[in-house]
Structure formats: structure tokens, C-alpha cells
């Protein structure tokens, strides 16, 4: 039977149990899939039943080989290298077609089998069966495993470093697949607006899947903040979205699960798995919880901090629903007495997605447990440290190279270089960076950097594009990971050589606890990224905006980010029509969009010519027009509508974005960059998103790049992810 609990969406297939107790079998299957139990009062519903028939078919007969009458003879010999023995100069090569039943081959040897090759290592033996198969016997593994080196001073095995780095990333990727499969909302299931990652016992990021950079760089601060506030036990799951505790904005809810080992006397978790997802609505003054006119945090929805959603393996649904309904109990903002704050408008979807996040974490915990059983807990702990140390060394190398490139005429052994860059939001508020790098010509490990945003960055705004502190950390980490240009996991080691200064007083990048922040995550983060890359001279500005579009009513809410152009660099053109930098989400498929929401997609195409000209051309933006089929509330949060994306090294600026409301009679009404309005049935929203800046004077000689040299050959393509080259790099 395909069974599901009442008020949930995803069914679980349950085979007929021997005792006929489907309810008990469902409870056990649900806990295996999701990692927790629901209240026993939940009714079990039958979605459908499946009948499987088993029949016996005729067994095909296989031709038998005649027994061998002579010893097997090799057709030639070859030279092979084995780890255990080194080079073998005269390893025999056999062809399977010339062997008979019972022939025995001792390694080292090679067996050619049609279009494949079987290599027998020294100590192994192969026997040809009467059906022509090759049966290989492998000697027992030696009791002594000399790979197990666990102390901090141990020499790091480069092969194991790569193995563990990819194993950690693989676990996070499998968490993501579980989350996508078990979620219900379009935001998570279709747009993939979520991230999954692994964390060490101290809360430091170890590895992630290539999901959303603005999530991944900030999640470590959330994990550390929750560790300081709540004591976790086995089976517990803590939830948070508070921007003052490592959160980004309120729709991004982080679910954290600890991993304990039965044989560990410590009361502290050994690892953590965490997932962050953008939920369609968490209450507040507007559907989608991204109000364009918010000036305080309360207007943006439910604030969650250190909430135990699962206690000892039992999901607390009642308390979770109470949290989602809490915004409705708050009074209107003092400066907006007419604004009514609402509870979460789609509680069933949000609840289902939170359960999916717990399931994703449970998958990660299970895989981490298997990894520790395979290699041993001490070795896994050691390589958690080693992958972070390796990331720190890679970042130091990037910073040192940048300092040496800009101090070629300075013969001092200790160098101090300051790089500066700035940009302005559309309201004129500046983001200013002074990047000071200290490096030694003799000691690469002595390299460090200070990213100082405190001197010239503008004040906190009476709007919602204030960015919590974790956002700036995420942007800096992301940029440094891009500049590394090597296949390493994004982790907290990237920030070990770095200090980030935001100042002690409230500013746009260090807002006060009650400031509105919903757009800081999606607008300001992109502009901080542009400024950091500008300081390194790495590439021109991207579209600098996620073109956030939210609409809905009291019964539904929908949210999307819309692609634009990426900035060009010294050796590449910018990507067109792509979700770049701090976002890495998809756009919802038109079939899903029109089926689940009362809208019609009229047009969606590349905005040709919107990329900035240059020796290397910036990427083009897009044109997207959606018609509403019933009255709804529309919220727009966009940037680069007043100030264009800058070009670099003589490259031209990209085109500014434009927003329009198209009336049924065809009239176009220009909309501001941030807008909240009621739309009628038949009205249409038309977005023309910005292009990326160009690189190099289009009329001048070929540019001589002053940027940090980047090896783009190793960049790996990821759908919807643009970084510093025509291809993208796994971050």
C-alpha cells in the first residue's frame, strides 16, 4: 500500500507485513525515511495499492566450455605498475577466448575480455568457470592498516584528502536529493531554493553540495549560534531563521540535526547535518513574506530561534504550527497602524517542507555514520580538519599571489598591499571595501587579509535591503572560493586567513536587531560580491540583483528569482540569462507555474544587446512577462534600475533593468525598483533584467589583465551557476 499520514503529501510504499499491522509498518517506514515519529493520533490514509505478480519463466541455457587440456599460454607480456610491488616488466596477457574451463591464472596478469580488460593484482588468482566466467579470488586484507594516522601532526595523504573531500560533498548532495524528493513546495521541489551541508563538532562548515552560496556561507554562523543557546541530545532537531543568529532572511529556515555515537562518552555531538530552505510564506504583511515596503523585521514574518522542532525523535507539530501562526498575534508596526500582520498563509506546505528538511538531515547522519564505520571515527575527524586546513592554504595562496602581483617592484620580504573598491545601491547608499593583504615572500603560511567594510559603507536604511552580518561573510567566502579555482569543498577554512570588519555601529551591512532585512539576502549580497571581485580586478559587475518577484493572496504565495547577465572577465564573455553568484536556483517550469498558480507566462527570452560592450562582452539579461488570472498582491525587490552594472578595465556598463505593469489595453506603466501593489485579473508584470558589464575597452588594444590569474580549464559546468568564466566552478 502507498500510505501517508493525514495532512501530509508524500506517500510511503509499505509492503504487506507478516502480522498484517500496516499502521506499525508505516510508522517504522516513516521514521526510516524522515528520521522522526509523528504523533500517534495522526490517521493513516491509503493513497493507492499495488499488486505484484511473480511468475516463473524458462531459464536460458548457457553453452559450456570444454575443459582445458593444456596450461594457459599468454599472447604477450606488458609492463604494469602496482602500488604494492612497483613496476612489473613482464606481466602475462591472456585472451579469454583462448582459455578453457578450469584454467587458473595467477597475478600479476591481464585478461582481455572482448571490449574490456581485467587486471589481476599480485596475490590474486583467477579461475575460468565452465560457463566462461572469470572467478577472481582476493587474499584477505592485511590486519595492519598503515593508512590510519589520526594525530594533528600527521602528514596528510593527498589521495585521502581528495577522497574525503568528495565523500563529504557526496553526502551533502545526497541530502539535497532527499530534500527535493520529499518536499512539497515549488520553491524547494522545482526551484531548488535550498542548501545542505555538513558541520564539525565546533559548528564549522566542512563541506557542502553546490547549492545556494548565500545559504552555504552563512549556515555555519547559524549552527554556532544554536549550539550556544540549546543543549541537543540524540534525536533532537533545532530550527532557526533569526537574522541576528546567523540567519539570512526569515523565509530561509535552517534545520539542524546532531550526530551522536553510542560508544562516545562525550555529551557533545560529533557532527551536524543542516539544511536551509526558502519557504513560500512565513507570515507577515505580504504574501510570500518578502514585502517590498517593510521597514521592520516583524513585518517579514515569524522569527524562529533555538526552537526544538523534534525532541528525542518525536516531531512537535503543535508547537511548530503555533510558531508559524505567531505573526498574526503581533500588533501593527508603529509607523503603519493600518498594516495587519498575518500568520503563515500556506501552513501545510511549510510544515511538509520542514519535515523534508529533517528527512534530508537524517539521510546525512546515516551516511556520516557509515563513513565513520568504514574508515574509523578518528580518521574522519582528522580529515574534517585537513579539508578545512587545505581550503585555508588555498586561500592564502590566492591572497599572496594577489599581493605579489601588485608589489612586483617592491623588494621587501614582508609586503602590505591595500586594494579598494566601492559601488552604490540604487538609492545611493555606498558599499566600500578596503582589502588589506599582508604577505611574506618567504613564508606562504604568513599570509592574511582584512576585508574592511566599516569605513565607507552607508548607514542602515529605512527599507529592507539591510544585510545581516552573515550575508557579508557568505559573500566574501564565496568570492575567495571562486578565486581559488581548484576543486575543493566550500568550507569555513576559506575564512581562516581572513578578518571581516563591519564596524560597531549599525550600517547597511551590520543592521540593528529589529531592522528589515528580507532584501539584503537577495540584493545587497549580490552587490557585496561585485565589490569584492572588483577589488581583485577579477571581473566586471553581474546584474547585481536576483530580480525577486513575489505574488499571492490569502490562500497562496509564490516566489521566484529571475536570471540576468553575468560580468565579463579578462579571458571570457559573461554568461547570458543565468542565475549567477549568490543565487543558484532554477526558474519554475512553465507547466508547473501555470498548473499550480493563477498566472500565465506570456514571454521569456534573452534580452539581446543588454550586456556591456568590451573586448569581452557582458552577458545579456532576460525579458519575462507574467499575466495574472485573478487579483493578487505583487511585491518586487530589484536593483540596478538606476545605476548600471559597471564594466571593468575600459569595458562598458551593462544595461539597467526595467519593471513594467502592462494593462489589458496594452499600456505600460513603469514600476519602481521596489514596489508593492495590487494587480487585477488581466494585468501583467514585465521584467527586463540587467545585463553584465563588459571587460576591456572595445576600441582599444587587447587588455593586459591586472586581475589574479585564473586557471579556467578546471572549471566544472553547473546548471544555472555562473562564476568567473564561460563555464562555472563547483563551489
XYZ file of C-alpha atoms in Angstrom:
731
model
C 0.000 0.000 0.000
C 1.082 3.600 -0.628
C 0.333 5.192 2.734
C 0.616 8.710 4.111
C -0.314 10.437 7.312
C -3.228 12.835 7.375
C -2.211 16.398 6.368
C 0.992 15.217 4.674
C 1.651 14.962 0.936
C 4.264 12.294 0.338
C 3.215 8.658 0.411
C 5.428 5.803 1.606
C 5.217 2.375 -0.013
C 4.643 -0.305 2.649
C 4.825 -3.990 1.762
C 2.295 -6.292 3.445
C 3.734 -7.025 6.906
C 3.709 -10.612 8.198
C 1.396 -9.665 11.079
C -0.864 -7.523 8.891
C -0.283 -4.402 11.039
C 0.090 -1.756 8.321
C -0.006 1.114 10.836
C 3.049 -0.178 12.707
C 4.860 -0.916 9.459
C 4.027 2.605 8.239
C 5.390 4.147 11.451
C 8.653 2.243 11.073
C 8.987 3.108 7.360
C 8.216 6.778 8.016
C 10.881 7.001 10.718
C 13.454 5.383 8.405
C 12.636 7.904 5.667
C 12.194 11.082 7.734
C 14.166 10.404 10.894
C 11.367 11.147 13.379
C 7.935 9.962 14.516
C 4.617 11.736 14.143
C 2.022 11.802 16.871
C 0.156 8.514 17.225
C -3.136 10.385 16.765
C -2.386 11.006 13.064
C -4.659 8.940 10.819
C -3.014 6.799 8.159
C -4.517 7.294 4.687
C -4.274 4.880 1.754
C -3.352 6.656 -1.487
C -3.405 3.533 -3.635
C -2.496 -0.128 -3.610
C -0.150 -2.075 -5.806
C -0.303 -5.750 -6.662
C 2.836 -7.529 -7.734
C 2.625 -10.838 -9.591
C 5.541 -13.277 -9.654
C 5.840 -15.938 -12.314
C 8.448 -18.457 -13.336
C 9.963 -18.196 -16.766
C 12.122 -20.616 -18.653
C 15.765 -20.426 -17.647
C 18.029 -19.831 -20.635
C 20.744 -22.419 -21.063
C 24.353 -21.329 -21.404
C 26.905 -23.067 -23.530
C 29.576 -24.916 -21.578
C 33.288 -24.533 -22.240
C 35.287 -27.690 -22.783
C 37.769 -28.404 -20.031
C 41.279 -27.155 -20.631
C 43.822 -29.785 -21.652
C 46.936 -27.624 -21.688
C 48.289 -24.899 -19.421
C 47.098 -21.413 -20.389
C 49.506 -19.576 -22.694
C 49.841 -15.786 -22.755
C 49.619 -13.978 -26.079
C 52.124 -11.358 -24.966
C 53.577 -9.605 -21.931
C 53.278 -5.977 -20.798
C 54.650 -3.564 -18.204
C 52.278 -2.626 -15.339
C 52.666 -0.550 -12.178
C 51.124 -1.760 -8.887
C 51.148 0.124 -5.602
C 52.256 -2.967 -3.689
C 55.149 -4.040 -5.903
C 56.025 -1.168 -8.208
C 56.688 -1.867 -11.878
C 56.220 -5.399 -13.254
C 58.043 -5.661 -16.574
C 56.719 -8.965 -17.906
C 53.120 -9.369 -16.751
C 51.434 -12.009 -18.988
C 48.432 -11.041 -21.119
C 45.746 -13.684 -21.817
C 42.746 -13.639 -24.136
C 39.632 -15.136 -22.567
C 38.509 -16.666 -25.868
C 41.632 -18.864 -25.863
C 41.144 -20.192 -22.341
C 39.293 -23.309 -21.258
C 37.251 -24.316 -18.242
C 39.407 -24.821 -15.181
C 42.317 -22.668 -16.343
C 43.950 -20.849 -13.421
C 45.812 -17.563 -13.761
C 47.985 -16.061 -11.029
C 48.516 -12.343 -10.690
C 50.054 -10.160 -11.787
C 48.367 -10.747 -15.121
C 45.973 -9.207 -17.623
C 42.897 -10.880 -19.150
C 41.486 -9.347 -22.347
C 37.705 -9.915 -22.403
C 36.279 -8.627 -25.662
C 35.919 -4.878 -25.182
C 37.091 -4.866 -21.558
C 40.256 -5.672 -19.640
C 40.635 -7.441 -16.307
C 43.832 -6.757 -14.343
C 44.888 -9.281 -11.689
C 46.906 -7.681 -8.925
C 49.795 -9.540 -7.287
C 48.490 -12.171 -4.900
C 45.144 -12.513 -6.692
C 44.162 -15.580 -8.746
C 41.552 -16.108 -11.468
C 39.792 -19.309 -12.488
C 37.768 -19.748 -15.684
C 34.413 -21.407 -14.924
C 32.677 -23.896 -17.215
C 30.339 -21.080 -18.340
C 33.240 -18.872 -19.417
C 33.113 -16.510 -16.413
C 36.249 -15.363 -14.631
C 36.176 -16.032 -10.892
C 38.757 -13.930 -9.034
C 39.941 -14.721 -5.522
C 41.416 -11.864 -3.490
C 43.643 -12.544 -0.480
C 42.404 -11.371 2.927
C 43.215 -7.767 3.766
C 46.233 -7.378 5.997
C 45.368 -6.794 9.609
C 47.681 -3.785 9.780
C 46.186 -0.721 8.046
C 49.011 1.768 7.799
C 46.685 4.475 6.463
C 45.177 5.173 9.874
C 47.109 8.226 11.004
C 44.990 10.402 13.238
C 47.104 12.885 15.157
C 47.126 16.538 14.150
C 50.808 16.460 13.222
C 50.335 13.581 10.754
C 51.372 14.070 7.159
C 48.216 14.485 5.092
C 47.741 11.869 2.393
C 46.809 13.851 -0.760
C 44.810 10.912 -2.114
C 42.787 10.577 1.081
C 42.328 14.341 1.197
C 40.653 14.173 -2.200
C 38.667 11.078 -1.246
C 37.293 12.600 1.940
C 36.598 15.961 0.314
C 34.461 14.279 -2.321
C 32.846 11.891 0.170
C 31.784 14.811 2.350
C 30.391 16.653 -0.683
C 28.638 13.486 -1.859
C 26.840 13.169 1.477
C 25.591 16.752 1.170
C 24.458 16.101 -2.412
C 22.504 13.034 -1.328
C 20.900 15.103 1.412
C 19.801 17.535 -1.310
C 18.291 14.777 -3.432
C 16.350 13.512 -0.417
C 15.088 17.026 0.323
C 13.977 17.604 -3.255
C 12.238 14.221 -3.404
C 10.331 14.553 -0.122
C 9.442 18.279 -0.276
C 6.070 19.593 -1.434
C 6.518 23.266 -2.354
C 7.517 24.613 -5.746
C 10.266 26.645 -4.066
C 12.146 23.571 -2.918
C 10.979 20.796 -5.236
C 11.118 22.756 -8.516
C 13.248 25.885 -7.989
C 15.772 24.075 -5.761
C 15.992 27.041 -3.398
C 17.703 25.065 -0.662
C 21.151 24.079 0.577
C 22.592 21.159 2.526
C 25.921 20.895 4.331
C 27.980 19.054 6.935
C 29.455 20.681 10.031
C 32.124 19.653 12.507
C 31.607 19.422 16.256
C 32.538 23.107 16.651
C 29.902 24.161 14.087
C 32.448 24.933 11.368
C 31.395 24.189 7.791
C 33.188 21.067 6.498
C 31.626 20.562 3.071
C 28.533 21.356 1.073
C 26.732 20.414 -2.083
C 26.810 23.002 -4.908
C 23.543 24.622 -3.870
C 22.910 28.302 -2.996
C 26.098 30.211 -1.993
C 24.320 32.830 0.109
C 22.927 29.997 2.243
C 26.104 27.971 2.498
C 28.396 30.747 3.627
C 26.009 31.841 6.362
C 24.837 28.492 7.757
C 27.904 27.969 9.934
C 27.033 31.072 11.951
C 23.526 29.711 12.467
C 24.834 26.351 13.681
C 27.269 28.003 16.090
C 24.576 30.360 17.401
C 22.219 27.469 18.124
C 24.950 25.467 19.876
C 25.409 28.373 22.262
C 21.695 28.539 23.067
C 20.345 24.992 23.292
C 21.675 21.653 24.549
C 20.957 18.955 21.994
C 20.519 15.256 22.630
C 20.123 12.217 20.376
C 17.065 12.515 18.153
C 16.749 16.290 18.647
C 16.384 18.751 15.767
C 16.701 22.509 16.244
C 15.259 25.134 13.888
C 16.141 28.813 13.368
C 15.752 31.679 10.913
C 16.665 34.686 13.082
C 18.891 37.130 11.131
C 20.513 38.058 14.433
C 21.672 34.462 14.916
C 23.269 33.688 11.571
C 20.087 33.803 9.504
C 19.758 35.480 6.123
C 16.078 36.439 5.908
C 13.010 34.941 7.544
C 11.757 32.692 4.701
C 15.124 30.880 4.831
C 14.615 28.374 7.653
C 17.572 26.294 8.824
C 17.045 22.809 10.274
C 19.980 21.361 12.262
C 20.410 17.730 13.360
C 23.240 16.494 15.626
C 25.044 13.174 15.270
C 25.901 11.197 18.403
C 27.747 7.899 18.642
C 26.722 5.252 21.160
C 30.325 4.461 22.096
C 31.233 8.123 22.676
C 31.268 9.209 26.309
C 31.066 12.879 25.340
C 27.728 14.649 25.649
C 28.634 16.858 22.683
C 27.555 15.932 19.163
C 30.292 14.596 16.893
C 28.939 16.229 13.721
C 25.941 18.170 12.470
C 23.913 17.987 9.294
C 21.936 21.071 8.352
C 19.635 22.164 5.557
C 18.311 25.617 4.739
C 15.269 26.098 2.531
C 13.400 29.150 1.284
C 9.780 28.664 2.331
C 6.970 30.172 0.311
C 5.479 32.057 3.264
C 6.215 32.558 6.956
C 3.564 35.180 7.614
C 3.924 38.937 7.889
C 2.450 41.855 5.990
C 2.523 40.392 2.459
C 2.095 37.005 0.755
C 5.479 35.373 0.285
C 6.970 37.184 3.311
C 9.068 39.461 1.078
C 7.187 42.776 1.416
C 8.702 45.489 -0.744
C 7.786 48.199 1.785
C 8.874 46.555 5.049
C 10.796 48.737 7.500
C 10.913 46.353 10.494
C 11.645 42.676 10.969
C 8.186 41.901 12.378
C 6.591 42.799 9.032
C 8.528 39.979 7.348
C 7.076 37.018 9.244
C 7.758 34.595 12.049
C 11.128 34.897 13.811
C 12.421 31.500 14.975
C 15.414 30.930 17.221
C 16.598 27.840 19.137
C 13.298 26.006 18.629
C 13.374 22.243 19.249
C 11.082 21.037 16.470
C 11.952 17.383 17.101
C 12.648 16.196 20.646
C 14.085 12.718 21.169
C 12.818 11.635 17.771
C 9.247 12.980 18.120
C 8.068 15.809 15.847
C 6.294 18.604 17.780
C 3.733 19.608 15.176
C 1.535 21.644 17.505
C 4.367 23.904 18.641
C 5.635 24.272 15.076
C 2.213 25.395 13.852
C 1.966 27.823 16.760
C 5.224 29.427 15.644
C 4.003 29.750 12.059
C 0.817 31.422 13.318
C 2.600 33.763 15.751
C 2.916 36.806 13.422
C -0.871 37.263 13.484
C -0.711 37.965 17.222
C 1.719 40.876 16.825
C 0.464 44.472 16.726
C 0.858 46.579 13.573
C 4.166 48.425 13.167
C 4.081 51.771 14.994
C 4.584 53.722 11.766
C 1.981 51.646 9.862
C -1.097 51.276 12.064
C -3.186 50.215 9.065
C -0.993 47.182 8.260
C -2.307 43.850 9.535
C 0.247 41.102 10.109
C -0.878 37.633 9.064
C 0.010 34.088 10.030
C 1.757 31.797 7.578
C -0.581 31.568 4.579
C 0.328 28.038 3.494
C 0.999 26.150 6.675
C 0.576 22.674 5.184
C 3.314 23.240 2.580
C 5.701 24.804 5.076
C 5.126 22.006 7.569
C 5.692 19.403 4.874
C 8.897 21.063 3.712
C 10.228 21.274 7.273
C 9.662 17.538 7.614
C 11.506 17.054 4.328
C 14.456 19.029 5.725
C 14.525 16.733 8.757
C 14.489 13.763 6.376
C 17.405 15.222 4.422
C 19.369 15.673 7.643
C 18.582 12.107 8.694
C 19.994 10.884 5.391
C 23.180 12.840 6.027
C 23.520 11.469 9.567
C 23.125 7.908 8.291
C 25.758 8.398 5.591
C 28.173 10.061 8.033
C 27.707 7.118 10.397
C 28.511 4.702 7.552
C 31.618 6.736 6.680
C 32.857 6.553 10.269
C 32.271 2.795 10.351
C 34.183 2.395 7.096
C 37.256 4.478 7.988
C 37.041 4.853 11.734
C 35.912 7.904 13.664
C 39.460 9.235 14.375
C 40.405 9.270 10.692
C 37.168 11.002 9.685
C 37.677 13.618 12.409
C 41.229 14.183 11.224
C 40.224 14.747 7.612
C 37.424 17.099 8.654
C 40.266 19.271 9.924
C 42.502 18.568 6.961
C 39.966 19.634 4.308
C 39.456 22.910 6.142
C 43.208 23.405 6.551
C 43.621 22.739 2.828
C 40.997 25.364 1.989
C 42.794 27.876 4.210
C 46.103 27.129 2.463
C 44.473 27.594 -0.952
C 43.028 30.971 0.069
C 46.387 32.088 1.471
C 47.942 31.213 -1.881
C 45.349 33.360 -3.687
C 45.888 36.326 -1.374
C 49.673 36.013 -1.563
C 49.613 35.872 -5.351
C 47.419 38.980 -5.448
C 49.840 40.840 -3.160
C 52.928 39.759 -5.116
C 51.331 40.754 -8.420
C 50.688 44.275 -7.139
C 54.080 44.688 -5.464
C 56.362 43.484 -8.245
C 58.663 46.490 -7.777
C 58.773 46.181 -4.004
C 61.795 44.151 -2.885
C 60.779 43.971 0.765
C 60.355 40.458 2.192
C 57.148 41.407 4.048
C 54.510 43.045 1.886
C 51.432 45.044 2.795
C 49.040 45.820 -0.051
C 45.642 47.564 0.092
C 43.025 47.084 -2.628
C 39.977 49.326 -2.730
C 36.610 49.061 -4.436
C 33.158 50.530 -3.998
C 29.710 50.582 -5.540
C 26.347 52.098 -4.713
C 22.868 50.725 -4.298
C 20.163 52.330 -6.415
C 19.290 54.673 -3.524
C 22.898 55.950 -3.498
C 23.916 54.157 -0.300
C 27.567 53.051 -0.766
C 29.306 49.732 -0.182
C 33.019 50.431 0.291
C 35.779 47.864 0.782
C 39.401 48.365 1.834
C 41.124 44.989 1.426
C 44.490 44.877 3.207
C 46.726 41.894 2.443
C 49.869 41.065 4.393
C 52.149 38.515 2.753
C 55.679 37.192 3.051
C 57.877 36.414 0.092
C 59.457 33.611 2.133
C 56.579 32.054 4.098
C 53.228 31.418 2.332
C 51.615 30.476 5.655
C 52.197 34.025 6.959
C 49.594 35.482 4.566
C 46.464 37.139 5.966
C 43.880 39.685 4.891
C 41.420 42.155 6.385
C 38.200 42.884 4.487
C 37.209 46.225 5.997
C 33.724 47.464 5.077
C 33.432 49.747 8.115
C 34.904 52.997 6.789
C 32.819 53.940 3.758
C 29.738 51.726 3.790
C 26.458 53.570 4.176
C 24.159 53.620 7.203
C 21.295 51.281 7.949
C 18.402 52.052 5.615
C 14.749 52.589 6.384
C 13.946 49.800 3.995
C 14.637 46.121 3.732
C 17.960 45.863 1.847
C 19.951 45.815 5.062
C 22.145 42.695 5.061
C 22.738 40.721 8.277
C 26.385 40.169 9.187
C 26.302 36.551 7.983
C 25.486 37.733 4.440
C 28.768 39.630 4.080
C 30.685 36.624 5.437
C 28.933 34.409 2.896
C 29.768 36.764 0.011
C 33.453 37.011 0.990
C 33.736 33.236 1.411
C 32.097 32.672 -1.967
C 34.425 35.092 -3.773
C 37.526 33.568 -2.209
C 36.331 30.100 -3.187
C 35.904 31.286 -6.779
C 39.388 32.766 -6.905
C 40.936 29.514 -5.678
C 39.912 27.881 -8.956
C 40.577 24.372 -7.588
C 38.235 21.518 -6.833
C 37.868 21.910 -3.072
C 34.725 21.998 -0.958
C 33.469 25.391 0.146
C 34.096 25.344 3.895
C 34.916 27.548 6.852
C 38.642 27.118 6.216
C 38.263 29.676 3.427
C 37.843 32.346 6.107
C 40.642 31.209 8.451
C 43.225 33.656 6.984
C 40.659 36.438 6.827
C 39.196 39.047 9.172
C 35.950 40.795 8.179
C 35.307 44.204 9.755
C 31.829 45.715 9.633
C 32.176 48.261 12.416
C 30.479 48.564 15.771
C 27.698 50.922 14.736
C 24.584 49.974 12.735
C 25.080 50.109 8.992
C 23.608 48.566 5.869
C 25.935 45.566 6.374
C 25.554 45.478 10.161
C 21.913 46.358 10.858
C 20.251 46.704 14.231
C 18.278 43.698 15.588
C 14.841 44.984 14.513
C 15.806 46.214 11.044
C 14.038 44.860 7.967
C 16.369 42.550 6.028
C 14.366 40.489 3.531
C 16.079 42.090 0.501
C 19.576 42.183 1.967
C 19.897 38.469 1.312
C 18.887 38.750 -2.343
C 20.005 42.233 -3.424
C 22.778 43.539 -1.199
C 24.580 40.180 -1.178
C 24.966 40.425 -4.956
C 26.418 43.924 -4.696
C 28.904 42.919 -1.982
C 30.044 40.120 -4.313
C 30.543 42.612 -7.161
C 32.613 44.867 -4.892
C 34.891 42.061 -3.656
C 35.555 40.786 -7.185
C 36.127 44.366 -8.346
C 38.798 44.806 -5.680
C 40.682 41.824 -7.103
C 40.082 43.062 -10.669
C 38.625 39.632 -11.386
C 35.569 40.509 -13.486
C 33.005 43.184 -14.267
C 29.737 43.525 -12.392
C 26.982 40.979 -12.783
C 23.341 42.003 -12.935
C 23.757 42.739 -9.202
C 20.258 41.614 -8.369
C 18.110 38.487 -8.115
C 15.020 40.251 -9.564
C 12.811 38.949 -6.773
C 9.176 38.545 -7.666
C 6.582 37.539 -5.078
C 2.819 37.402 -5.537
C -0.191 35.795 -3.903
C -3.252 36.364 -1.747
C -4.647 34.995 1.495
C -4.619 31.450 0.086
C -1.400 31.124 -1.886
C 2.041 32.636 -2.264
C 4.665 32.277 -4.980
C 8.266 33.464 -5.103
C 10.929 33.370 -7.799
C 14.262 34.877 -8.709
C 14.839 35.785 -12.347
C 18.068 35.410 -14.295
C 20.162 38.193 -15.806
C 23.620 38.806 -17.258
C 26.975 37.908 -15.706
C 30.020 40.141 -15.901
C 32.826 39.513 -18.386
C 36.416 38.840 -17.368
C 39.893 39.110 -18.873
C 39.542 35.938 -20.943
C 35.835 35.205 -21.153
C 32.485 36.698 -22.111
C 29.805 36.926 -19.452
C 27.089 34.277 -19.418
C 23.657 35.370 -20.611
C 20.307 34.610 -18.967
C 21.756 32.927 -15.901
C 21.243 32.848 -12.150
C 24.668 33.946 -11.005
C 26.827 34.433 -7.936
C 24.886 34.313 -4.659
C 21.850 32.589 -6.129
C 21.980 29.224 -7.826
C 18.307 28.390 -8.161
C 16.216 27.334 -11.096
C 13.252 29.103 -12.605
C 9.974 27.228 -12.230
C 8.979 25.216 -15.291
C 6.170 26.947 -17.141
C 3.948 23.845 -16.920
C 4.281 23.756 -13.128
C 3.871 27.529 -12.804
C 0.639 27.656 -14.795
C -0.778 24.477 -13.248
C -0.276 25.449 -9.611
C -0.812 29.232 -9.719
C -3.401 31.551 -11.309
C -0.978 33.073 -13.841
C 0.025 32.721 -17.488
C 3.580 33.064 -18.778
C 3.439 35.275 -21.883
C 7.108 35.578 -22.807
C 10.513 34.555 -21.510
C 13.556 35.225 -23.689
C 17.062 36.679 -23.751
C 17.248 40.487 -23.717
C 19.626 40.812 -26.649
C 22.218 43.595 -26.500
C 21.851 44.279 -22.786
C 25.356 43.061 -21.922
C 28.087 45.689 -21.746
C 30.422 46.008 -24.737
C 34.126 45.321 -24.375
C 36.960 43.175 -25.571
C 34.950 40.639 -23.653
C 31.201 41.233 -23.679
C 28.957 41.100 -20.645
C 26.132 38.593 -20.547
C 22.610 39.583 -21.610
C 19.637 39.769 -19.273
C 16.175 38.345 -19.923
C 12.640 39.539 -20.609
C 9.911 37.799 -18.608
C 6.206 38.691 -18.668
C 3.546 37.049 -16.493
C -0.211 37.754 -16.697
C -2.319 37.402 -13.545
C -5.589 35.483 -13.863
C -7.067 36.689 -10.577
C -6.467 39.653 -8.270
C -3.258 39.281 -6.280
C -0.711 41.247 -4.259
C 2.568 41.746 -6.124
C 5.904 42.570 -4.481
C 9.048 43.439 -6.429
C 12.528 43.689 -4.943
C 15.034 44.603 -7.640
C 18.267 46.568 -8.124
C 20.338 48.044 -10.966
C 17.310 50.023 -12.151
C 19.032 53.380 -11.519
C 22.755 52.581 -11.611
C 24.006 50.166 -14.301
C 26.299 47.168 -13.735
C 29.802 48.539 -14.131
C 32.317 47.467 -16.737
C 35.961 46.899 -15.876
C 39.275 47.949 -17.438
C 37.548 50.112 -20.024
C 34.594 47.806 -20.598
C 31.152 49.378 -20.988
C 28.376 49.173 -18.420
C 25.603 46.630 -18.784
C 22.050 47.812 -19.435
C 19.940 48.785 -16.453
C 16.881 46.695 -15.630
C 13.300 47.895 -16.105
C 9.989 46.923 -14.489
C 6.564 47.459 -16.067
C 2.938 46.821 -15.263
C 1.184 46.021 -18.552
C -2.557 46.732 -18.511
C -5.058 44.679 -20.544
C -5.325 47.504 -23.119
C -1.556 47.308 -23.755
C -0.474 50.358 -21.748
C 2.879 50.014 -19.986
C 3.241 51.658 -16.580
C 6.787 51.970 -15.276
C 7.292 50.473 -11.806
C 9.986 51.419 -9.289
C 12.763 49.044 -8.281
C 10.936 48.180 -5.050
C 7.176 48.027 -5.404
C 4.149 46.593 -3.619
C 0.840 46.809 -5.462
C -2.493 45.123 -6.028
C -2.913 43.710 -9.529
C -6.197 42.840 -11.231
C -7.004 39.862 -13.399
C -5.564 40.596 -16.831
C -2.699 42.772 -15.571
C 0.795 41.607 -16.480
C 4.220 42.061 -14.921
C 7.068 42.604 -17.391
C 10.662 42.400 -16.172
C 13.648 43.365 -18.306
C 16.604 42.282 -16.212
C 20.069 43.908 -16.265
C 22.980 42.715 -18.363
C 26.510 42.174 -17.100
C 29.357 44.647 -17.501
C 31.952 44.296 -20.250
C 35.714 43.852 -19.756
C 38.362 45.820 -21.664
C 37.970 48.799 -23.989
C 36.138 47.566 -27.102
C 38.006 50.118 -29.236
C 41.424 49.741 -27.647
C 44.208 47.169 -27.777
C 43.740 43.780 -26.120
C 43.743 44.314 -22.341
C 46.615 43.277 -20.122
C 44.795 41.733 -17.156
C 45.771 43.007 -13.731
C 43.444 40.532 -12.115
C 44.612 37.441 -10.312
C 45.426 34.804 -12.974
C 42.708 32.169 -13.043
C 43.013 28.640 -14.366
C 39.632 28.195 -16.021
C 40.462 24.811 -17.518
C 39.423 23.000 -14.368
C 36.104 24.805 -14.015
C 33.204 22.399 -13.955
C 29.872 23.328 -15.535
C 26.891 23.528 -13.213
C 23.424 24.296 -14.455
C 22.326 27.822 -13.504
C 25.622 28.704 -11.850
C 27.887 31.395 -13.235
C 31.205 32.327 -11.714
C 34.334 33.720 -13.287
C 34.446 32.022 -16.672
C 32.303 30.882 -19.536
C 31.942 27.702 -17.545
C 31.125 27.532 -13.875
C 33.103 26.156 -10.982
C 31.812 23.814 -8.311
C 31.673 25.830 -5.127
